[in-house]
mmCIF file of C-alpha atoms in Angstrom:
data_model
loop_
_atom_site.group_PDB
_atom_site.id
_atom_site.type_symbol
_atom_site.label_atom_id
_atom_site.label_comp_id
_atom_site.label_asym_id
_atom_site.label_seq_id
_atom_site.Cartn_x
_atom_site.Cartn_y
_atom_site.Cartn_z
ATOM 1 C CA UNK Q 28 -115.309 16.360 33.987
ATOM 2 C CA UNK Q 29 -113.702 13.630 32.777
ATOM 3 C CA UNK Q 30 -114.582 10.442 30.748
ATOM 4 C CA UNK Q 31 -118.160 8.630 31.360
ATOM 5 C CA UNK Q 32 -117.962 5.551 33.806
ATOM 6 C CA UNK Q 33 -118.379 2.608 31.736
ATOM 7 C CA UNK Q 34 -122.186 1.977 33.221
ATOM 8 C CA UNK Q 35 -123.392 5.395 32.037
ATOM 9 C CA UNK Q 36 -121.625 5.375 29.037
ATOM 10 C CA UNK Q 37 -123.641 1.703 28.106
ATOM 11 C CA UNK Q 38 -126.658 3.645 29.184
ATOM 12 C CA UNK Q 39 -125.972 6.931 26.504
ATOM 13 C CA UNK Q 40 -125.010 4.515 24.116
ATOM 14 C CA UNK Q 41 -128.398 2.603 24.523
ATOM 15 C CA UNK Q 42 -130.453 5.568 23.985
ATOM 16 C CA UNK Q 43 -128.737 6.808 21.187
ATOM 17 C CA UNK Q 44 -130.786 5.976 18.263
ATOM 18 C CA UNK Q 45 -127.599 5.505 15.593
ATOM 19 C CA UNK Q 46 -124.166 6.864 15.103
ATOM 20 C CA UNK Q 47 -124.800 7.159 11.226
ATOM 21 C CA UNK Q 48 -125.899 10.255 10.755
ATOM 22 C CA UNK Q 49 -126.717 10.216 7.034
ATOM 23 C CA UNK Q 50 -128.534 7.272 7.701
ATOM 24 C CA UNK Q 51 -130.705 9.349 10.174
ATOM 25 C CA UNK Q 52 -132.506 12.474 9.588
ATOM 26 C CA UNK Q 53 -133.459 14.425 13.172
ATOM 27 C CA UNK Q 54 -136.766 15.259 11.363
ATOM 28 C CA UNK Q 55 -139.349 14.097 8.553
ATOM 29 C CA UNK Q 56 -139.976 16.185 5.859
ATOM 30 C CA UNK Q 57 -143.611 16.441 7.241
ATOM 31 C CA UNK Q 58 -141.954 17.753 10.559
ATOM 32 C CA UNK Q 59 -139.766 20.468 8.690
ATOM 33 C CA UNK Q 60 -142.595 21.367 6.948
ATOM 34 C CA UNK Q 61 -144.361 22.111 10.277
ATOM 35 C CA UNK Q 62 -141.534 23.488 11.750
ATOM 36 C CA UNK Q 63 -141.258 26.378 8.597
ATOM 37 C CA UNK Q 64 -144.499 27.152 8.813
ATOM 38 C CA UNK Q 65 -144.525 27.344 12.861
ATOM 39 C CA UNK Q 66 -141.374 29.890 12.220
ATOM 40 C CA UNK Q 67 -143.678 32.268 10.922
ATOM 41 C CA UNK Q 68 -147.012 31.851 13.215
ATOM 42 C CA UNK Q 69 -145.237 30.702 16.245
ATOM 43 C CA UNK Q 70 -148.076 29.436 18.647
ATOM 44 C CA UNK Q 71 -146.127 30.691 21.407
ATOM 45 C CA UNK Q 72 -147.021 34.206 20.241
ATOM 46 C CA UNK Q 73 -150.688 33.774 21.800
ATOM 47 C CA UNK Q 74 -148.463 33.220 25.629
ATOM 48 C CA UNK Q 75 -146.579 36.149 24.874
ATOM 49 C CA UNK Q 76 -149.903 38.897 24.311
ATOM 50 C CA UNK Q 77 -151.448 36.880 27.095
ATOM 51 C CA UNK Q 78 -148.454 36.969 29.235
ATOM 52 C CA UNK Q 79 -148.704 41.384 28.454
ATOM 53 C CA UNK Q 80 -152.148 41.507 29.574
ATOM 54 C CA UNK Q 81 -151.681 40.027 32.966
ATOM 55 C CA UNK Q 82 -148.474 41.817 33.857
ATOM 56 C CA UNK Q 83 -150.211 44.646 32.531
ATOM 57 C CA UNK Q 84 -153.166 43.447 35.309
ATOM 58 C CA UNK Q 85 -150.581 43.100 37.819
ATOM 59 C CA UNK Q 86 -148.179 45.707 37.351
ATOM 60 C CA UNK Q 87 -146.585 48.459 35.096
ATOM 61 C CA UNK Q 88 -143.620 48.628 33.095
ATOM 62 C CA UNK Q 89 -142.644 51.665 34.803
ATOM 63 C CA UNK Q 90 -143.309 50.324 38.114
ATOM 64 C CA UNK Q 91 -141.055 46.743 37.856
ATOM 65 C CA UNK Q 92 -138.338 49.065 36.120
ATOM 66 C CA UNK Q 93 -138.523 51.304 39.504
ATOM 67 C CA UNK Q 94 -138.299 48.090 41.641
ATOM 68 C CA UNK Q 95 -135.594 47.283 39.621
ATOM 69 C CA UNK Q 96 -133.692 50.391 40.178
ATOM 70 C CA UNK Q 97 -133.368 50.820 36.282
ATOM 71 C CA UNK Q 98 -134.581 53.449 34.060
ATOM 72 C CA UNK Q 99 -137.502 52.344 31.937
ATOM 73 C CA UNK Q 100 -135.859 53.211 29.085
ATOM 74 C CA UNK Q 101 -133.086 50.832 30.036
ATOM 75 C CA UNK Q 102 -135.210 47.788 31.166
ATOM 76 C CA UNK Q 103 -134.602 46.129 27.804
ATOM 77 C CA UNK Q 104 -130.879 45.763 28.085
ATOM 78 C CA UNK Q 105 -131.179 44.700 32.067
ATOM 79 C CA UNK Q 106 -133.484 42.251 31.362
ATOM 80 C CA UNK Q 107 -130.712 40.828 28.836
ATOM 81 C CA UNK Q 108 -128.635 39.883 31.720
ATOM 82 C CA UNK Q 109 -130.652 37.924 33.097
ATOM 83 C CA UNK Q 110 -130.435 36.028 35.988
ATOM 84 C CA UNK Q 111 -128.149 38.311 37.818
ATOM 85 C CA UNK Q 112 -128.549 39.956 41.513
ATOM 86 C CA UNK Q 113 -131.065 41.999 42.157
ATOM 87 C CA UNK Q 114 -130.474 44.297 45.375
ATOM 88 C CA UNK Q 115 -133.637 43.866 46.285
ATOM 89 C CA UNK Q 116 -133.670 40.352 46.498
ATOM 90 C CA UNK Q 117 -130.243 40.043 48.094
ATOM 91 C CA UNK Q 118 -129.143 37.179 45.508
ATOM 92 C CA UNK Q 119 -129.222 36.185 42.409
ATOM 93 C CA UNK Q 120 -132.796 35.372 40.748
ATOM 94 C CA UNK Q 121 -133.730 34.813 37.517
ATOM 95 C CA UNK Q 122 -136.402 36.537 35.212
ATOM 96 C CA UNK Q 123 -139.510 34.469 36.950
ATOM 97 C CA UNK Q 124 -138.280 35.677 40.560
ATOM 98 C CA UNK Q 125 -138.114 39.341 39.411
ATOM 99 C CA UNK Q 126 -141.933 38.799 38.469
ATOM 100 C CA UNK Q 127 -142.598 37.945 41.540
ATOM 101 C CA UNK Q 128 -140.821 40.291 43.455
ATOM 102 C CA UNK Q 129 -142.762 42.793 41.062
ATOM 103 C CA UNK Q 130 -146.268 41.024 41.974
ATOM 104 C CA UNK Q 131 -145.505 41.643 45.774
ATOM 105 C CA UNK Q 132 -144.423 45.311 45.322
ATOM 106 C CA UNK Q 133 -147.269 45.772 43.853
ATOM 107 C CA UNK Q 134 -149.509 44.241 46.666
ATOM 108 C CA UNK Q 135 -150.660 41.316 44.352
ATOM 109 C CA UNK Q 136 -150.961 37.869 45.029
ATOM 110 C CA UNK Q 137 -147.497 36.185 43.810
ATOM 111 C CA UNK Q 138 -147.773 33.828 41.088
ATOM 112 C CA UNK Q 139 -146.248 30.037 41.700
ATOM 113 C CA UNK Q 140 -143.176 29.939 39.112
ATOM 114 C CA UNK Q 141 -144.799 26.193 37.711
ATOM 115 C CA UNK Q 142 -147.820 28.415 36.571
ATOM 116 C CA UNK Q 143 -149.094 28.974 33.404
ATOM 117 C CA UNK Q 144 -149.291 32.634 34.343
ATOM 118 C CA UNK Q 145 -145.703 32.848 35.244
ATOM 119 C CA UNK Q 146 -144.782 31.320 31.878
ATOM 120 C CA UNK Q 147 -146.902 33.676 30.076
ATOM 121 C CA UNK Q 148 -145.457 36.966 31.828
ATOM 122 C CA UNK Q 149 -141.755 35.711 31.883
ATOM 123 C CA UNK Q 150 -142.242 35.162 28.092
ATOM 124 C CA UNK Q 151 -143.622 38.572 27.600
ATOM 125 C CA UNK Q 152 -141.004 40.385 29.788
ATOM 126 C CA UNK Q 153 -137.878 38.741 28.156
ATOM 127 C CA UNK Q 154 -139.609 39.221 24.106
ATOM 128 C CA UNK Q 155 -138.786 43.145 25.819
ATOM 129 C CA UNK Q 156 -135.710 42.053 25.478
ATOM 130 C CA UNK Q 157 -135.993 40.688 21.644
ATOM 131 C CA UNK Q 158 -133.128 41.524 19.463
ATOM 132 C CA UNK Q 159 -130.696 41.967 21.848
ATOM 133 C CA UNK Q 160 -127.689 39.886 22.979
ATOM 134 C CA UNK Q 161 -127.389 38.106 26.168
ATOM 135 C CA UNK Q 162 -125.233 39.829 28.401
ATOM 136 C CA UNK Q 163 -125.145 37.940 31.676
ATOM 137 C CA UNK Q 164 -122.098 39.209 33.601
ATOM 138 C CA UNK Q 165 -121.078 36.181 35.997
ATOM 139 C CA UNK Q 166 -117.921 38.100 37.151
ATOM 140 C CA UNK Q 167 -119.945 41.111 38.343
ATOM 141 C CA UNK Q 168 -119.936 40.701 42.099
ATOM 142 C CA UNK Q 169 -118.970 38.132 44.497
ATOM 143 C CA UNK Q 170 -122.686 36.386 44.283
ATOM 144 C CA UNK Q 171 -122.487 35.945 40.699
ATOM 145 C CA UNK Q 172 -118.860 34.077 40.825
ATOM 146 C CA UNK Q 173 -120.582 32.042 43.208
ATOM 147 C CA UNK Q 174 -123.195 31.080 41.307
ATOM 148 C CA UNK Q 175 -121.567 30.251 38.060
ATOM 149 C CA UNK Q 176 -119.537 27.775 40.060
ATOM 150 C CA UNK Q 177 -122.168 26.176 41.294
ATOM 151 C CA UNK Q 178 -123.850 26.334 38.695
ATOM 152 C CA UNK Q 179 -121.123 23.928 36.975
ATOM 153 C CA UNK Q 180 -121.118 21.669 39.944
ATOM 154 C CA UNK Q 181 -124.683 21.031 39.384
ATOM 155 C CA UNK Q 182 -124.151 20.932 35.292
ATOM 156 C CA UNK Q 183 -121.367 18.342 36.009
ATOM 157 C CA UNK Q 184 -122.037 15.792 38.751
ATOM 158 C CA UNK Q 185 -123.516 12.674 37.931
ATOM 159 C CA UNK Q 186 -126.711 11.808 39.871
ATOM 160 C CA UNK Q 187 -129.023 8.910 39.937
ATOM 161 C CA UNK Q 188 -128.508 4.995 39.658
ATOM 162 C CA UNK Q 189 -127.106 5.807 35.945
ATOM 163 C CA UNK Q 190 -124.903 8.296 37.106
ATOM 164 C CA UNK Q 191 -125.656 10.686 34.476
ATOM 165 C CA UNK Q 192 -125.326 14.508 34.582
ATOM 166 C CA UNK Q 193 -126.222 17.180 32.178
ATOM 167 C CA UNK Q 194 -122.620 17.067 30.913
ATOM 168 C CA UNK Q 195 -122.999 13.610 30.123
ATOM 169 C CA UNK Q 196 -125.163 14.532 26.581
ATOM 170 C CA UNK Q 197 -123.638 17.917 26.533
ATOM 171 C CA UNK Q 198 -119.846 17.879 26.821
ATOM 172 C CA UNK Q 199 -117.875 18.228 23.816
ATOM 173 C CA UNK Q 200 -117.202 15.134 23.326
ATOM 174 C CA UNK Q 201 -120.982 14.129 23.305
ATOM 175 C CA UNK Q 202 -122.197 16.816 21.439
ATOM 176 C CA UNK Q 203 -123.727 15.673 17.740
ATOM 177 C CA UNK Q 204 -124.522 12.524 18.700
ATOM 178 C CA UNK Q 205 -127.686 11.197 18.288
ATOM 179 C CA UNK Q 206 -130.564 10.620 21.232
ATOM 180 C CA UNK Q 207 -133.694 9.877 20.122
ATOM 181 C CA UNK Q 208 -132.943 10.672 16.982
ATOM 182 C CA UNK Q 209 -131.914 13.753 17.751
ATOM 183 C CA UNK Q 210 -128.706 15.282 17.532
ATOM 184 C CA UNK Q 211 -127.447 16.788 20.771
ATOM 185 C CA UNK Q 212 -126.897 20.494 20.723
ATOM 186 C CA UNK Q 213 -124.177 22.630 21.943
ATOM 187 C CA UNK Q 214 -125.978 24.816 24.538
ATOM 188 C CA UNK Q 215 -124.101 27.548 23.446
ATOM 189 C CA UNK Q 216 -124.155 27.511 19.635
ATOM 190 C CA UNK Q 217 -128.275 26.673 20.021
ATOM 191 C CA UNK Q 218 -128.550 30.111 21.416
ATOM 192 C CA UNK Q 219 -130.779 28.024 24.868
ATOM 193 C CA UNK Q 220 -130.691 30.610 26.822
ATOM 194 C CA UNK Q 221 -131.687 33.444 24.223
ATOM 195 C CA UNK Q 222 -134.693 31.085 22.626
ATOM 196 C CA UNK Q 223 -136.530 30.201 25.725
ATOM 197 C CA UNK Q 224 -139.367 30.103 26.999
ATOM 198 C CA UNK Q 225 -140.260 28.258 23.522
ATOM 199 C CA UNK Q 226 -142.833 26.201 22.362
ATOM 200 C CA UNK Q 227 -141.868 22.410 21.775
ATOM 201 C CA UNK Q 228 -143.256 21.038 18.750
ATOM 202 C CA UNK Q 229 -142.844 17.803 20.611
ATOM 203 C CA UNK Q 230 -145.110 18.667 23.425
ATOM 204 C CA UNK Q 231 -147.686 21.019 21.823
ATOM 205 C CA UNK Q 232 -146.606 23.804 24.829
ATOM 206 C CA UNK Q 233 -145.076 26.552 25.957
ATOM 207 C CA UNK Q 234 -142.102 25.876 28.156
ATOM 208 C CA UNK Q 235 -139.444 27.973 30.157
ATOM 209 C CA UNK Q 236 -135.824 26.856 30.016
ATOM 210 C CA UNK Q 237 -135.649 25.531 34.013
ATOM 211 C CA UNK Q 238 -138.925 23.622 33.026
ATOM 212 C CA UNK Q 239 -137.358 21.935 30.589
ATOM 213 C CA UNK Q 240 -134.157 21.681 32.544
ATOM 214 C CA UNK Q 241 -136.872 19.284 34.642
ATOM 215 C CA UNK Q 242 -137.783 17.403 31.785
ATOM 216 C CA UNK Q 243 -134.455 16.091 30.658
ATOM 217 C CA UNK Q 244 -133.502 14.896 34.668
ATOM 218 C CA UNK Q 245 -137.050 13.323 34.453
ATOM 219 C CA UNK Q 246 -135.502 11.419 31.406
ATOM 220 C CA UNK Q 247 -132.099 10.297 32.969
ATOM 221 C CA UNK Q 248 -134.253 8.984 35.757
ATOM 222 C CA UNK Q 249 -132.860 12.125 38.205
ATOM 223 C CA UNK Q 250 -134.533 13.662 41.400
ATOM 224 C CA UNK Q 251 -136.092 17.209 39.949
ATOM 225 C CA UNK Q 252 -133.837 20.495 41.335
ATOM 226 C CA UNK Q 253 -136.817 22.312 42.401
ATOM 227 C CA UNK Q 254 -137.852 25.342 40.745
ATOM 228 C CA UNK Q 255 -136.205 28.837 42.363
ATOM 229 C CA UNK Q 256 -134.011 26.813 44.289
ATOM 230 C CA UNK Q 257 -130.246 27.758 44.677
ATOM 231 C CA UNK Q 258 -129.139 24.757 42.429
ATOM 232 C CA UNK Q 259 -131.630 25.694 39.546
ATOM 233 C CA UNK Q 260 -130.650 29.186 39.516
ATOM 234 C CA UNK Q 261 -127.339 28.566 39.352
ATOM 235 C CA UNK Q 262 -127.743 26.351 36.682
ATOM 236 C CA UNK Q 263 -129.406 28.099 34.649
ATOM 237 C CA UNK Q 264 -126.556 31.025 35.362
ATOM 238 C CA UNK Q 265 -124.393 28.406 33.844
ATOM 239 C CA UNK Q 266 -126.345 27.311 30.733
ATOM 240 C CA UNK Q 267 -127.009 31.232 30.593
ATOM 241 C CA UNK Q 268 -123.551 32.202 30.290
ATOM 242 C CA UNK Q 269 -122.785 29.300 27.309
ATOM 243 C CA UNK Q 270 -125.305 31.713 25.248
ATOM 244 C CA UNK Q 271 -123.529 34.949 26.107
ATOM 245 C CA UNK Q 272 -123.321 37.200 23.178
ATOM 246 C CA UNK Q 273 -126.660 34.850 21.358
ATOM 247 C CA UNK Q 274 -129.469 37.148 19.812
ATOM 248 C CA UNK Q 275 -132.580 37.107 22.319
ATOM 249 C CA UNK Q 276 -135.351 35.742 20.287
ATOM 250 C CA UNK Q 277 -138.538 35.010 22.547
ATOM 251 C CA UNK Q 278 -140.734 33.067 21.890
ATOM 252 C CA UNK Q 279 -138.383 30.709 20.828
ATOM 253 C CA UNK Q 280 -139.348 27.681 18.793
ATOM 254 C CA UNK Q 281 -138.284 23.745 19.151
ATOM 255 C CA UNK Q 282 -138.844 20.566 18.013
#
């Protein structure tokens, strides 16, 4: 994508809370105090045990591996390459949606992906995963391509009366400075695929990466992609694939 129009580009530069970064700091030394200390007892961990015990309720490890059509013993690494297609889905789904699928092989009631319980298993199942690099392969089969370019469609076009698109805080160009006092982050060098779910310091919660890809169009004033749909797959296939080769550490942790 090219250039901002001028009207979104008055909009960024209203919300941006300085370009002097020295002037600036993105936290208080009460906050970074917080933050090292929430490093070490993440509150997240409390999701992750519960998320164990109702998978465990639901299903077995064995058993989603199975439906998977991967050995147990290799259900770490596959879950790494997340979202990707699933045979038995016939498309490409991401972590929550293999959950699900798991819930219904197993003759129990499927849990909504906005739920709590959803969070709590999809941040158990990927902390399997913890350790690891993200491997998401978006030239493995013809679904995948497919995806990943709509999944940049989606990252890049400008919606809503400011005409603002996730590329708009997070193109290169963009990227370091300030909204909110915060800097904003290169996708890939913040490892976002690899750290979330997370818990935001900001919001005193657990959240899952297409949550909180909710939360930002909330702030530029955009229509929500619905959860599961085609477009939030794919753009989390996108944002996934920016983090490709970034250490899978779940929970993750953010301000």
């Amino acid at each position: 994508m090219g250039k901002l129009s001028v009207s979104a580009a008055l909009v960024c530069l209203a919300l941006f809370s300085g370009a002097n970064a020295e002037e600036k700091l993105s936290m208080s030394d009460a906050d970074k105090a917080m933050y090292a200390e929430m490093l070490e007892n993440n509150p997240a961990d409390m999701d992750v045990a519960e998320g164990e015990q109702i998978f465990g309720n639901m299903t077995s490890l064995e058993a989603y591996s199975k439906m998977l059509g991967v050995k147990e013993k290799d259900l770490a690494g596959y879950i790494a390459g997340f979202p990707r297609y699933v045979d038995g889905a016939k498309k490409v789904i991401t972590l929550s949606q293999s959950i699900q699928m798991a819930a219904a092989d197993a003759g129990k009631t499927v849990p909504k992906l906005e739920s709590k319980e959803m969070l709590k298993m999809t941040a158990y199942v990927k902390s399997l995963a913890n350790g690891l690099k993200t491997n998401i392969d978006v030239k493995a089969n013809k679904q995948m391509k497919e995806m990943m370019a709509l999944g940049q469609e989606v990252f890049e076009t400008r919606r809503g009366g400011r005409g603002l698109s996730c590329n708009s805080c997070h193109s290169p160009d963009i990227i370091g400075q300030r909204l909110r006092m915060q800097p904003l982050p290169d996708l890939g060098v913040n490892k976002a695929a690899g750290t979330w779910p997370a818990y935001r310091m900001t919001k005193s919660e657990t959240t899952a990466l297409d949550k909180r890809f909710q939360q930002c169009m909330d702030n530029a004033l955009l229509a929500k992609i619905p959860l599961g749909s085609k477009e939030m797959v794919a753009l989390e296939v996108y944002v996934t694939n920016k983090t490709k080769g970034n250490e899978i550490q779940i929970p993750g942790l953010k301000r």
